[in-house]
PDB file of C-alpha atoms in Angstrom:
ATOM      1  CA  MET A   1      15.731  19.110   9.707  1.00 82.00           C
ATOM      2  CA  THR A   2      14.383  17.615  12.931  1.00 85.00           C
ATOM      3  CA  ARG A   3      11.088  19.400  12.407  1.00 91.00           C
ATOM      4  CA  TRP A   4      10.835  17.969   8.893  1.00 94.00           C
ATOM      5  CA  LEU A   5      11.646  14.436  10.069  1.00 94.00           C
ATOM      6  CA  THR A   6       9.026  14.554  12.820  1.00 94.00           C
ATOM      7  CA  GLU A   7       6.286  16.441  10.980  1.00 94.00           C
ATOM      8  CA  ALA A   8       3.080  15.492  12.780  1.00 96.00           C
ATOM      9  CA  VAL A   9       0.484  13.411  10.929  1.00 96.00           C
ATOM     10  CA  PRO A  10      -3.007  12.224  11.950  1.00 96.00           C
ATOM     11  CA  ARG A  11      -3.011   9.094  14.064  1.00 96.00           C
ATOM     12  CA  GLY A  12      -5.626   7.676  11.728  1.00 95.00           C
ATOM     13  CA  ARG A  13      -3.038   7.715   8.928  1.00 96.00           C
ATOM     14  CA  VAL A  14      -0.581   5.772  11.061  1.00 97.00           C
ATOM     15  CA  ALA A  15      -3.263   3.234  11.996  1.00 96.00           C
ATOM     16  CA  ALA A  16      -4.267   2.697   8.366  1.00 96.00           C
ATOM     17  CA  PHE A  17      -0.638   2.373   7.242  1.00 97.00           C
ATOM     18  CA  ARG A  18       0.090  -0.073  10.059  1.00 97.00           C
ATOM     19  CA  THR A  19      -2.872  -2.280   9.137  1.00 96.00           C
ATOM     20  CA  LEU A  20      -1.904  -2.280   5.465  1.00 97.00           C
ATOM     21  CA  VAL A  21       1.749  -3.142   6.151  1.00 98.00           C
ATOM     22  CA  TYR A  22       1.040  -6.017   8.521  1.00 98.00           C
ATOM     23  CA  LEU A  23      -1.662  -7.474   6.283  1.00 97.00           C
ATOM     24  CA  PHE A  24       0.835  -7.429   3.435  1.00 97.00           C
ATOM     25  CA  VAL A  25       3.387  -9.291   5.558  1.00 98.00           C
ATOM     26  CA  ALA A  26       0.822 -12.054   6.087  1.00 97.00           C
ATOM     27  CA  ALA A  27      -0.012 -12.079   2.363  1.00 97.00           C
ATOM     28  CA  ASP A  28       3.676 -12.082   1.455  1.00 96.00           C
ATOM     29  CA  LEU A  29       4.242 -15.325   3.337  1.00 96.00           C
ATOM     30  CA  VAL A  30       1.540 -17.207   1.455  1.00 95.00           C
ATOM     31  CA  VAL A  31       1.340 -15.393  -1.911  1.00 95.00           C
ATOM     32  CA  PHE A  32       4.579 -13.637  -2.862  1.00 93.00           C
ATOM     33  CA  THR A  33       7.376 -15.516  -1.062  1.00 92.00           C
ATOM     34  CA  PRO A  34       6.104 -19.014  -0.206  1.00 93.00           C
ATOM     35  CA  TRP A  35       9.127 -20.300  -2.113  1.00 91.00           C
ATOM     36  CA  VAL A  36      11.315 -19.386   0.880  1.00 91.00           C
ATOM     37  CA  ARG A  37      10.117 -22.593   2.543  1.00 90.00           C
ATOM     38  CA  THR A  38      11.656 -24.612  -0.296  1.00 87.00           C
ATOM     39  CA  ARG A  39      15.130 -23.182   0.369  1.00 80.00           C
ATOM     40  CA  VAL A  40      15.700 -25.810   3.048  1.00 78.00           C
ATOM     41  CA  ASP A  41      15.570 -28.508   0.364  1.00 81.00           C
ATOM     42  CA  VAL A  42      18.889 -27.395  -1.137  1.00 81.00           C
ATOM     43  CA  PRO A  43      22.279 -28.252   0.392  1.00 81.00           C
ATOM     44  CA  GLY A  44      23.376 -26.028   3.248  1.00 79.00           C
ATOM     45  CA  ASP A  45      26.601 -25.192   1.407  1.00 80.00           C
ATOM     46  CA  LEU A  46      24.590 -23.043  -0.993  1.00 85.00           C
ATOM     47  CA  TYR A  47      23.492 -20.785   1.843  1.00 89.00           C
ATOM     48  CA  GLN A  48      25.642 -17.649   1.643  1.00 89.00           C
ATOM     49  CA  PRO A  49      24.156 -15.261   4.219  1.00 88.00           C
ATOM     50  CA  LEU A  50      24.095 -11.536   3.683  1.00 88.00           C
ATOM     51  CA  LEU A  51      26.477  -9.361   5.683  1.00 90.00           C
ATOM     52  CA  ILE A  52      23.960  -8.870   8.481  1.00 88.00           C
ATOM     53  CA  GLY A  53      23.488 -12.623   8.650  1.00 86.00           C
ATOM     54  CA  ARG A  54      27.222 -13.089   9.069  1.00 88.00           C
ATOM     55  CA  LEU A  55      27.547 -10.374  11.708  1.00 91.00           C
ATOM     56  CA  LEU A  56      24.780 -11.569  14.032  1.00 87.00           C
ATOM     57  CA  PRO A  57      25.469 -14.576  13.249  1.00 84.00           C
ATOM     58  CA  LEU A  58      22.351 -16.456  12.197  1.00 88.00           C
ATOM     59  CA  PRO A  59      22.069 -20.250  11.880  1.00 88.00           C
ATOM     60  CA  THR A  60      21.868 -22.060   8.584  1.00 89.00           C
ATOM     61  CA  PRO A  61      18.168 -22.537   7.742  1.00 90.00           C
ATOM     62  CA  THR A  62      16.680 -25.937   8.523  1.00 89.00           C
ATOM     63  CA  PRO A  63      13.138 -27.221   7.949  1.00 90.00           C
ATOM     64  CA  ALA A  64      12.356 -26.722  11.646  1.00 91.00           C
ATOM     65  CA  ILE A  65      13.660 -23.121  11.710  1.00 92.00           C
ATOM     66  CA  VAL A  66      11.822 -22.064   8.564  1.00 94.00           C
ATOM     67  CA  ALA A  67       8.573 -23.726   9.641  1.00 94.00           C
ATOM     68  CA  ALA A  68       8.778 -22.094  13.074  1.00 96.00           C
ATOM     69  CA  ILE A  69       9.304 -18.658  11.545  1.00 96.00           C
ATOM     70  CA  PHE A  70       6.422 -19.126   9.098  1.00 96.00           C
ATOM     71  CA  TRP A  71       3.829 -20.398  11.575  1.00 97.00           C
ATOM     72  CA  THR A  72       4.818 -17.834  14.213  1.00 98.00           C
ATOM     73  CA  LEU A  73       5.013 -14.847  11.915  1.00 98.00           C
ATOM     74  CA  LEU A  74       1.707 -15.445  10.125  1.00 97.00           C
ATOM     75  CA  PRO A  75      -0.623 -15.122  13.163  1.00 97.00           C
ATOM     76  CA  LEU A  76       1.511 -12.384  14.733  1.00 98.00           C
ATOM     77  CA  ALA A  77       1.237 -10.263  11.577  1.00 98.00           C
ATOM     78  CA  LEU A  78      -2.544 -10.662  11.562  1.00 97.00           C
ATOM     79  CA  LEU A  79      -2.722  -9.684  15.226  1.00 97.00           C
ATOM     80  CA  ALA A  80      -0.451  -6.691  14.675  1.00 97.00           C
ATOM     81  CA  ALA A  81      -2.759  -5.493  11.888  1.00 96.00           C
ATOM     82  CA  THR A  82      -5.446  -4.873  14.520  1.00 94.00           C
ATOM     83  CA  GLY A  83      -3.253  -2.264  16.217  1.00 93.00           C
ATOM     84  CA  ARG A  84      -3.102  -4.082  19.549  1.00 93.00           C
ATOM     85  CA  ALA A  85       0.181  -4.116  21.501  1.00 95.00           C
ATOM     86  CA  PRO A  86       1.910  -2.074  18.772  1.00 96.00           C
ATOM     87  CA  ARG A  87       5.381  -2.313  20.318  1.00 96.00           C
ATOM     88  CA  LEU A  88       5.425  -5.955  21.383  1.00 97.00           C
ATOM     89  CA  LEU A  89       3.798  -7.290  18.237  1.00 97.00           C
ATOM     90  CA  GLY A  90       5.570  -4.761  16.019  1.00 97.00           C
ATOM     91  CA  TRP A  91       9.083  -5.660  17.138  1.00 98.00           C
ATOM     92  CA  SER A  92       8.249  -9.379  16.975  1.00 98.00           C
ATOM     93  CA  VAL A  93       6.966  -9.118  13.413  1.00 98.00           C
ATOM     94  CA  PHE A  94       9.985  -7.065  12.346  1.00 98.00           C
ATOM     95  CA  ALA A  95      12.499  -9.537  13.821  1.00 97.00           C
ATOM     96  CA  LEU A  96      10.827 -12.595  12.297  1.00 97.00           C
ATOM     97  CA  TYR A  97      10.237 -11.021   8.886  1.00 97.00           C
ATOM     98  CA  PHE A  98      13.801  -9.710   8.823  1.00 96.00           C
ATOM     99  CA  GLU A  99      15.070 -13.252   9.313  1.00 95.00           C
ATOM    100  CA  TRP A 100      12.613 -14.458   6.663  1.00 96.00           C
ATOM    101  CA  MET A 101      14.125 -11.981   4.197  1.00 95.00           C
ATOM    102  CA  ILE A 102      17.692 -12.933   5.104  1.00 94.00           C
ATOM    103  CA  ILE A 103      16.886 -16.561   4.321  1.00 93.00           C
ATOM    104  CA  ALA A 104      15.174 -15.537   1.061  1.00 93.00           C
ATOM    105  CA  MET A 105      18.050 -13.350  -0.159  1.00 93.00           C
ATOM    106  CA  SER A 106      21.014 -15.515   0.863  1.00 91.00           C
ATOM    107  CA  TYR A 107      20.969 -17.839  -2.121  1.00 88.00           C
ATOM    108  CA  GLY A 108      22.373 -15.538  -4.799  1.00 83.00           C
ATOM    109  CA  LYS A 109      19.568 -13.054  -5.537  1.00 84.00           C
ATOM    110  CA  VAL A 110      18.771  -9.878  -3.590  1.00 87.00           C
ATOM    111  CA  ASP A 111      15.595  -7.938  -4.376  1.00 89.00           C
ATOM    112  CA  HIS A 112      15.842  -4.196  -3.837  1.00 89.00           C
ATOM    113  CA  ASP A 113      12.076  -3.695  -3.556  1.00 93.00           C
ATOM    114  CA  ARG A 114      12.068  -4.798   0.118  1.00 95.00           C
ATOM    115  CA  ILE A 115      14.018  -2.002   1.778  1.00 95.00           C
ATOM    116  CA  GLY A 116      11.067   0.349   2.173  1.00 97.00           C
ATOM    117  CA  LEU A 117       8.905  -2.336   3.748  1.00 98.00           C
ATOM    118  CA  LEU A 118      11.655  -3.380   6.156  1.00 97.00           C
ATOM    119  CA  VAL A 119      12.182   0.226   7.261  1.00 98.00           C
ATOM    120  CA  ALA A 120       8.431   0.574   7.807  1.00 98.00           C
ATOM    121  CA  LEU A 121       8.385  -2.567   9.957  1.00 98.00           C
ATOM    122  CA  ALA A 122      11.303  -1.243  12.009  1.00 98.00           C
ATOM    123  CA  ALA A 123       9.758   2.218  12.470  1.00 98.00           C
ATOM    124  CA  LEU A 124       6.110   1.400  13.142  1.00 97.00           C
ATOM    125  CA  PRO A 125       6.668   0.010  16.671  1.00 97.00           C
ATOM    126  CA  THR A 126       7.988   3.443  17.679  1.00 96.00           C
ATOM    127  CA  ALA A 127       4.795   5.213  16.570  1.00 96.00           C
ATOM    128  CA  GLY A 128       2.774   4.088  19.583  1.00 92.00           C
ATOM    129  CA  ARG A 129      -0.957   3.525  19.646  1.00 93.00           C
ATOM    130  CA  ALA A 130      -3.180   4.848  16.884  1.00 94.00           C
ATOM    131  CA  ARG A 131      -6.858   4.365  16.076  1.00 93.00           C
ATOM    132  CA  HIS A 132      -8.471   4.433  12.658  1.00 93.00           C
ATOM    133  CA  GLY A 133     -10.087   7.790  11.974  1.00 90.00           C
ATOM    134  CA  ASP A 134      -8.334   9.573  14.836  1.00 93.00           C
ATOM    135  CA  PRO A 135      -7.595  13.149  13.632  1.00 94.00           C
ATOM    136  CA  THR A 136      -5.175  14.031  16.452  1.00 96.00           C
ATOM    137  CA  ARG A 137      -1.616  14.462  15.255  1.00 96.00           C
ATOM    138  CA  THR A 138       1.489  12.609  16.358  1.00 96.00           C
ATOM    139  CA  GLU A 139       5.143  13.426  15.770  1.00 96.00           C
ATOM    140  CA  ALA A 140       6.214   9.849  16.526  1.00 96.00           C
ATOM    141  CA  GLY A 141       3.913   8.593  13.800  1.00 96.00           C
ATOM    142  CA  GLY A 142       5.171  11.310  11.472  1.00 96.00           C
ATOM    143  CA  TRP A 143       8.739  10.145  12.008  1.00 97.00           C
ATOM    144  CA  ALA A 144       7.788   6.529  11.224  1.00 97.00           C
ATOM    145  CA  LEU A 145       6.161   7.578   7.962  1.00 98.00           C
ATOM    146  CA  ARG A 146       8.976   9.967   7.037  1.00 97.00           C
ATOM    147  CA  VAL A 147      11.787   7.439   7.351  1.00 98.00           C
ATOM    148  CA  THR A 148       9.700   5.003   5.293  1.00 98.00           C
ATOM    149  CA  GLN A 149       9.296   7.673   2.611  1.00 98.00           C
ATOM    150  CA  ILE A 150      13.056   8.267   2.604  1.00 98.00           C
ATOM    151  CA  ALA A 151      13.681   4.532   2.144  1.00 98.00           C
ATOM    152  CA  VAL A 152      11.204   4.448  -0.750  1.00 98.00           C
ATOM    153  CA  ILE A 153      12.912   7.313  -2.554  1.00 98.00           C
ATOM    154  CA  CYS A 154      16.355   5.874  -1.831  1.00 97.00           C
ATOM    155  CA  THR A 155      15.219   2.706  -3.580  1.00 97.00           C
ATOM    156  CA  TYR A 156      14.740   4.738  -6.765  1.00 97.00           C
ATOM    157  CA  PHE A 157      17.755   7.016  -6.471  1.00 97.00           C
ATOM    158  CA  LEU A 158      20.238   4.311  -5.471  1.00 96.00           C
ATOM    159  CA  ALA A 159      18.937   2.069  -8.265  1.00 95.00           C
ATOM    160  CA  ALA A 160      19.862   4.792 -10.758  1.00 96.00           C
ATOM    161  CA  TRP A 161      23.222   5.243  -9.045  1.00 95.00           C
ATOM    162  CA  ALA A 162      23.913   1.508  -9.366  1.00 94.00           C
ATOM    163  CA  LYS A 163      22.974   1.595 -13.058  1.00 95.00           C
ATOM    164  CA  LEU A 164      25.406   4.411 -13.730  1.00 94.00           C
ATOM    165  CA  ARG A 165      28.098   2.934 -11.482  1.00 94.00           C
ATOM    166  CA  PHE A 166      28.178  -0.499 -13.080  1.00 92.00           C
ATOM    167  CA  GLY A 167      26.788   0.167 -16.548  1.00 91.00           C
ATOM    168  CA  GLY A 168      27.384   3.835 -17.206  1.00 93.00           C
ATOM    169  CA  LEU A 169      25.472   5.421 -20.067  1.00 91.00           C
ATOM    170  CA  ASP A 170      25.651   2.054 -21.824  1.00 93.00           C
ATOM    171  CA  TRP A 171      22.766   1.021 -19.566  1.00 95.00           C
ATOM    172  CA  ALA A 172      20.566   3.648 -21.217  1.00 95.00           C
ATOM    173  CA  THR A 173      21.794   3.013 -24.760  1.00 95.00           C
ATOM    174  CA  GLY A 174      21.970  -0.784 -24.510  1.00 93.00           C
ATOM    175  CA  SER A 175      19.375  -3.540 -24.766  1.00 93.00           C
ATOM    176  CA  VAL A 176      18.351  -3.858 -21.106  1.00 94.00           C
ATOM    177  CA  LEU A 177      14.606  -3.623 -21.726  1.00 95.00           C
ATOM    178  CA  ALA A 178      14.869  -5.720 -24.871  1.00 95.00           C
ATOM    179  CA  ARG A 179      16.408  -8.586 -22.892  1.00 94.00           C
ATOM    180  CA  ALA A 180      13.764  -8.197 -20.193  1.00 94.00           C
ATOM    181  CA  ILE A 181      11.010  -8.396 -22.801  1.00 95.00           C
ATOM    182  CA  ILE A 182      12.557 -11.505 -24.342  1.00 94.00           C
ATOM    183  CA  ARG A 183      12.737 -13.181 -20.920  1.00 93.00           C
ATOM    184  CA  ARG A 184       9.390 -12.232 -19.424  1.00 92.00           C
ATOM    185  CA  GLY A 185       7.618  -9.793 -21.711  1.00 94.00           C
ATOM    186  CA  THR A 186       3.873  -9.681 -22.364  1.00 95.00           C
ATOM    187  CA  ASP A 187       1.934  -9.148 -25.592  1.00 95.00           C
ATOM    188  CA  LEU A 188       1.806  -5.422 -24.797  1.00 95.00           C
ATOM    189  CA  ALA A 189       5.593  -5.370 -24.459  1.00 95.00           C
ATOM    190  CA  ASP A 190       5.959  -7.094 -27.824  1.00 94.00           C
ATOM    191  CA  LEU A 191       3.912  -4.316 -29.431  1.00 94.00           C
ATOM    192  CA  ILE A 192       5.998  -1.626 -27.773  1.00 93.00           C
ATOM    193  CA  ALA A 193       9.254  -3.290 -28.800  1.00 92.00           C
ATOM    194  CA  GLN A 194       8.305  -2.955 -32.464  1.00 93.00           C
ATOM    195  CA  VAL A 195       8.415   0.858 -32.277  1.00 94.00           C
ATOM    196  CA  PRO A 196      11.911   1.995 -33.350  1.00 92.00           C
ATOM    197  CA  TYR A 197      14.061   3.526 -30.590  1.00 94.00           C
ATOM    198  CA  LEU A 198      11.157   3.539 -28.098  1.00 95.00           C
ATOM    199  CA  LEU A 199      12.968   1.194 -25.700  1.00 95.00           C
ATOM    200  CA  ILE A 200      16.061   3.434 -25.737  1.00 96.00           C
ATOM    201  CA  VAL A 201      13.897   6.457 -24.941  1.00 96.00           C
ATOM    202  CA  ALA A 202      12.235   4.475 -22.134  1.00 96.00           C
ATOM    203  CA  GLN A 203      15.623   3.589 -20.626  1.00 96.00           C
ATOM    204  CA  PHE A 204      16.684   7.238 -20.561  1.00 97.00           C
ATOM    205  CA  GLY A 205      13.295   8.066 -19.045  1.00 96.00           C
ATOM    206  CA  ILE A 206      13.756   5.480 -16.294  1.00 96.00           C
ATOM    207  CA  LEU A 207      17.157   6.903 -15.373  1.00 96.00           C
ATOM    208  CA  ALA A 208      15.802  10.459 -15.291  1.00 96.00           C
ATOM    209  CA  PHE A 209      12.783   9.409 -13.244  1.00 96.00           C
ATOM    210  CA  GLU A 210      14.905   7.611 -10.647  1.00 97.00           C
ATOM    211  CA  LEU A 211      17.506  10.376 -10.357  1.00 97.00           C
ATOM    212  CA  LEU A 212      14.845  13.076  -9.952  1.00 97.00           C
ATOM    213  CA  SER A 213      12.670  11.127  -7.516  1.00 97.00           C
ATOM    214  CA  PRO A 214      13.935  13.051  -4.404  1.00 97.00           C
ATOM    215  CA  VAL A 215      12.220  16.162  -5.807  1.00 97.00           C
ATOM    216  CA  VAL A 216       8.966  14.736  -4.415  1.00 97.00           C
ATOM    217  CA  PHE A 217       9.963  16.043  -0.972  1.00 96.00           C
ATOM    218  CA  LEU A 218      10.114  19.618  -2.265  1.00 95.00           C
ATOM    219  CA  LEU A 219       6.598  19.662  -3.697  1.00 95.00           C
ATOM    220  CA  PRO A 220       3.415  20.918  -1.988  1.00 92.00           C
ATOM    221  CA  GLU A 221       1.211  18.180  -0.615  1.00 88.00           C
ATOM    222  CA  ARG A 222      -1.259  18.219  -3.517  1.00 89.00           C
ATOM    223  CA  TRP A 223       1.486  17.920  -6.130  1.00 95.00           C
ATOM    224  CA  ARG A 224       3.316  15.382  -3.997  1.00 95.00           C
ATOM    225  CA  VAL A 225       0.302  13.061  -4.027  1.00 94.00           C
ATOM    226  CA  ALA A 226      -0.026  13.520  -7.800  1.00 95.00           C
ATOM    227  CA  THR A 227       3.669  12.667  -8.234  1.00 96.00           C
ATOM    228  CA  VAL A 228       3.261   9.531  -6.147  1.00 97.00           C
ATOM    229  CA  GLY A 229       0.353   8.638  -8.417  1.00 96.00           C
ATOM    230  CA  PHE A 230       2.804   8.894 -11.333  1.00 96.00           C
ATOM    231  CA  PHE A 231       5.149   6.537  -9.460  1.00 97.00           C
ATOM    232  CA  TYR A 232       2.328   4.010  -9.214  1.00 97.00           C
ATOM    233  CA  SER A 233       1.549   4.389 -12.929  1.00 96.00           C
ATOM    234  CA  PHE A 234       5.205   3.639 -13.695  1.00 96.00           C
ATOM    235  CA  HIS A 235       4.947   0.364 -11.809  1.00 96.00           C
ATOM    236  CA  LEU A 236       1.615  -0.412 -13.472  1.00 96.00           C
ATOM    237  CA  VAL A 237       3.326  -0.188 -16.852  1.00 95.00           C
ATOM    238  CA  THR A 238       6.180  -2.333 -15.526  1.00 95.00           C
ATOM    239  CA  VAL A 239       3.757  -5.066 -14.484  1.00 95.00           C
ATOM    240  CA  ALA A 240       1.865  -4.849 -17.776  1.00 96.00           C
ATOM    241  CA  THR A 241       5.019  -5.164 -19.875  1.00 96.00           C
ATOM    242  CA  ILE A 242       7.662  -7.222 -18.051  1.00 95.00           C
ATOM    243  CA  THR A 243       5.556  -8.638 -15.150  1.00 94.00           C
ATOM    244  CA  ILE A 244       7.666  -7.197 -12.312  1.00 92.00           C
ATOM    245  CA  SER A 245       5.336  -6.072  -9.531  1.00 89.00           C
ATOM    246  CA  PHE A 246       7.494  -4.437  -6.792  1.00 94.00           C
ATOM    247  CA  ALA A 247       4.594  -5.217  -4.432  1.00 96.00           C
ATOM    248  CA  PRO A 248       6.467  -4.575  -1.119  1.00 97.00           C
ATOM    249  CA  HIS A 249       7.731  -1.263  -2.460  1.00 97.00           C
ATOM    250  CA  LEU A 250       4.222  -0.219  -3.515  1.00 97.00           C
ATOM    251  CA  VAL A 251       2.914  -0.938  -0.016  1.00 97.00           C
ATOM    252  CA  ALA A 252       5.673   1.134   1.589  1.00 98.00           C
ATOM    253  CA  MET A 253       4.976   3.980  -0.848  1.00 98.00           C
ATOM    254  CA  THR A 254       1.479   4.418   0.610  1.00 97.00           C
ATOM    255  CA  SER A 255       3.282   6.269   3.434  1.00 97.00           C
ATOM    256  CA  PHE A 256       2.985   9.334   1.163  1.00 97.00           C
ATOM    257  CA  LEU A 257      -0.805   9.096   0.904  1.00 95.00           C
ATOM    258  CA  PRO A 258      -3.554  10.495   3.181  1.00 94.00           C
ATOM    259  CA  LEU A 259      -4.664   7.030   4.218  1.00 94.00           C
ATOM    260  CA  GLU A 260      -6.815   8.376   7.055  1.00 92.00           C
ATOM    261  CA  ARG A 261      -9.439   9.267   4.437  1.00 88.00           C
ATOM    262  CA  ILE A 262      -9.740   5.629   3.352  1.00 81.00           C
ATOM    263  CA  ARG A 263     -11.938   3.793   5.851  1.00 75.00           C
ATOM    264  CA  PRO A 264     -13.378   0.664   4.193  1.00 66.00           C
ATOM    265  CA  VAL A 265     -15.022  -0.620   7.384  1.00 63.00           C
ATOM    266  CA  VAL A 266     -16.932   2.637   7.865  1.00 69.00           C
ATOM    267  CA  TRP A 267     -17.911   2.689   4.197  1.00 63.00           C
ATOM    268  CA  ALA A 268     -19.168  -0.887   4.366  1.00 64.00           C
ATOM    269  CA  CYS A 269     -21.234  -0.139   7.493  1.00 70.00           C
ATOM    270  CA  ARG A 270     -22.783   2.905   5.835  1.00 74.00           C
ATOM    271  CA  LEU A 271     -23.605   0.915   2.702  1.00 72.00           C
ATOM    272  CA  ILE A 272     -25.275  -1.827   4.737  1.00 75.00           C
ATOM    273  CA  THR A 273     -27.252   0.759   6.731  1.00 77.00           C
ATOM    274  CA  ARG A 274     -28.470   2.498   3.586  1.00 78.00           C
ATOM    275  CA  ARG A 275     -29.608  -0.754   2.026  1.00 76.00           C
ATOM    276  CA  ARG A 276     -31.362  -1.726   5.218  1.00 77.00           C
ATOM    277  CA  ASP A 277     -33.154   1.627   5.480  1.00 77.00           C
ATOM    278  CA  GLY A 278     -34.141   1.612   1.823  1.00 70.00           C
ATOM    279  CA  ALA A 279     -35.467  -1.969   1.771  1.00 60.00           C
ATOM    280  CA  ALA A 280     -39.261  -2.444   1.450  1.00 50.00           C
ATOM    281  CA  PRO A 281     -41.001  -3.986   4.506  1.00 53.00           C
ATOM    282  CA  ASP A 282     -42.050  -7.619   4.315  1.00 54.00           C
ATOM    283  CA  GLY A 283     -45.687  -8.654   3.683  1.00 52.00           C
ATOM    284  CA  PRO A 284     -48.345  -7.429   1.223  1.00 54.00           C
ATOM    285  CA  ALA A 285     -48.753  -3.751   0.609  1.00 51.00           C
ATOM    286  CA  PRO A 286     -51.630  -2.119   2.538  1.00 52.00           C
ATOM    287  CA  LYS A 287     -54.935  -1.752   0.665  1.00 54.00           C
ATOM    288  CA  ASP A 288     -56.234   1.649  -0.330  1.00 52.00           C
ATOM    289  CA  PRO A 289     -58.931   2.534   2.226  1.00 51.00           C
ATOM    290  CA  GLY A 290     -60.681   4.786  -0.262  1.00 51.00           C
ATOM    291  CA  PRO A 291     -62.185   8.162   0.611  1.00 50.00           C
ATOM    292  CA  ALA A 292     -62.386   8.855   4.287  1.00 48.00           C
ATOM    293  CA  SER A 293     -65.834   8.587   5.933  1.00 45.00           C
ATOM    294  CA  ALA A 294     -67.014  10.275   9.065  1.00 45.00           C
ATOM    295  CA  PRO A 295     -67.311   8.201  12.209  1.00 47.00           C
ATOM    296  CA  ASP A 296     -70.758   6.982  13.248  1.00 47.00           C
ATOM    297  CA  ASP A 297     -70.920   9.201  16.336  1.00 46.00           C
ATOM    298  CA  VAL A 298     -70.250  12.406  14.399  1.00 46.00           C
ATOM    299  CA  PRO A 299     -73.418  13.834  12.756  1.00 48.00           C
ATOM    300  CA  ALA A 300     -73.239  14.565   9.085  1.00 48.00           C
ATOM    301  CA  ALA A 301     -73.232  18.134   7.970  1.00 49.00           C
ATOM    302  CA  ALA A 302     -76.758  19.541   7.183  1.00 49.00           C
ATOM    303  CA  PRO A 303     -77.511  20.049   3.486  1.00 50.00           C
ATOM    304  CA  PRO A 304     -77.602  23.675   2.345  1.00 49.00           C
ATOM    305  CA  VAL A 305     -81.058  25.414   2.446  1.00 48.00           C
ATOM    306  CA  ALA A 306     -82.357  26.659  -0.883  1.00 47.00           C
ATOM    307  CA  GLY A 307     -83.088  30.400  -1.017  1.00 48.00           C
ATOM    308  CA  PRO A 308     -83.365  33.260  -3.465  1.00 48.00           C
ATOM    309  CA  ALA A 309     -80.459  33.700  -5.796  1.00 46.00           C
ATOM    310  CA  PRO A 310     -78.226  36.671  -5.080  1.00 46.00           C
ATOM    311  CA  ALA A 311     -78.829  39.785  -7.124  1.00 45.00           C
ATOM    312  CA  VAL A 312     -76.506  40.403  -9.989  1.00 43.00           C
ATOM    313  CA  GLY A 313     -75.646  43.865 -11.268  1.00 45.00           C
ATOM    314  CA  PRO A 314     -76.606  47.264  -9.896  1.00 44.00           C
ATOM    315  CA  ALA A 315     -79.679  47.605  -7.694  1.00 42.00           C
ATOM    316  CA  VAL A 316     -82.869  48.929  -9.405  1.00 40.00           C
ATOM    317  CA  PRO A 317     -84.503  51.870  -7.556  1.00 35.00           C
TER     318      PRO A 317
END
């Protein structure tokens, strides 16, 4: 079990995953969860902190606290994406983002697509230094990726367990997807909803998919990557039909992928170099000098001397 948890991975994979995670944290503040800053506009009595918020305990959010977290976390996440000071910046980003999530989820709604990202933020500082493209393997980095993978799969499996615990088989035979389509469905979802019993089949399929998701750990690497590709296609359909993105979960799920092979900076440099080498030089094209002529100081070859034609055929005696 210990060997499986600490299976060594290339340091380049850890570096790529680290950059992706921290860049997403910065994007999350300004794109996906900017509404957290508006929570301070509601009365403090509506703030009902999660259990961890009650145990620490954490203060009730105020405009000053939320602004300080935002403007401190944003530059720190961008700095952490460079891979510098992985422990100092990593723990700082985790602590601030964890508080950001507690504020976001303490007003009545808790999103379950954040657990994988939070585990990744907590584990990455333990992975140590890693450079993009470095093929040497690290067990510490393997552990950070493995616990993130476990959190990703637990998100699926525990979601199915919650469905069966609170809804039973009625969740699969009810109108869960129909209500979701009515609330936030797209034109594609409206077309799908017109097919008889298709939504019921989809609900059974979702339950089966979530319950069987731990099987991904038993597959060979090639089939594991293909299965993760199926996971992504499931979320693509979810976005296209009921506009639920699960963006943090999708970022954490890249821990399954061979990210060391994806090097956009290297690709961009190669593309620029090829274009530069293949570009035509400036200025007019050189003129055709015509047939080459001998230099003046080299005498011309003497013309051939006329003589009798060679005999043709057998000699006459």
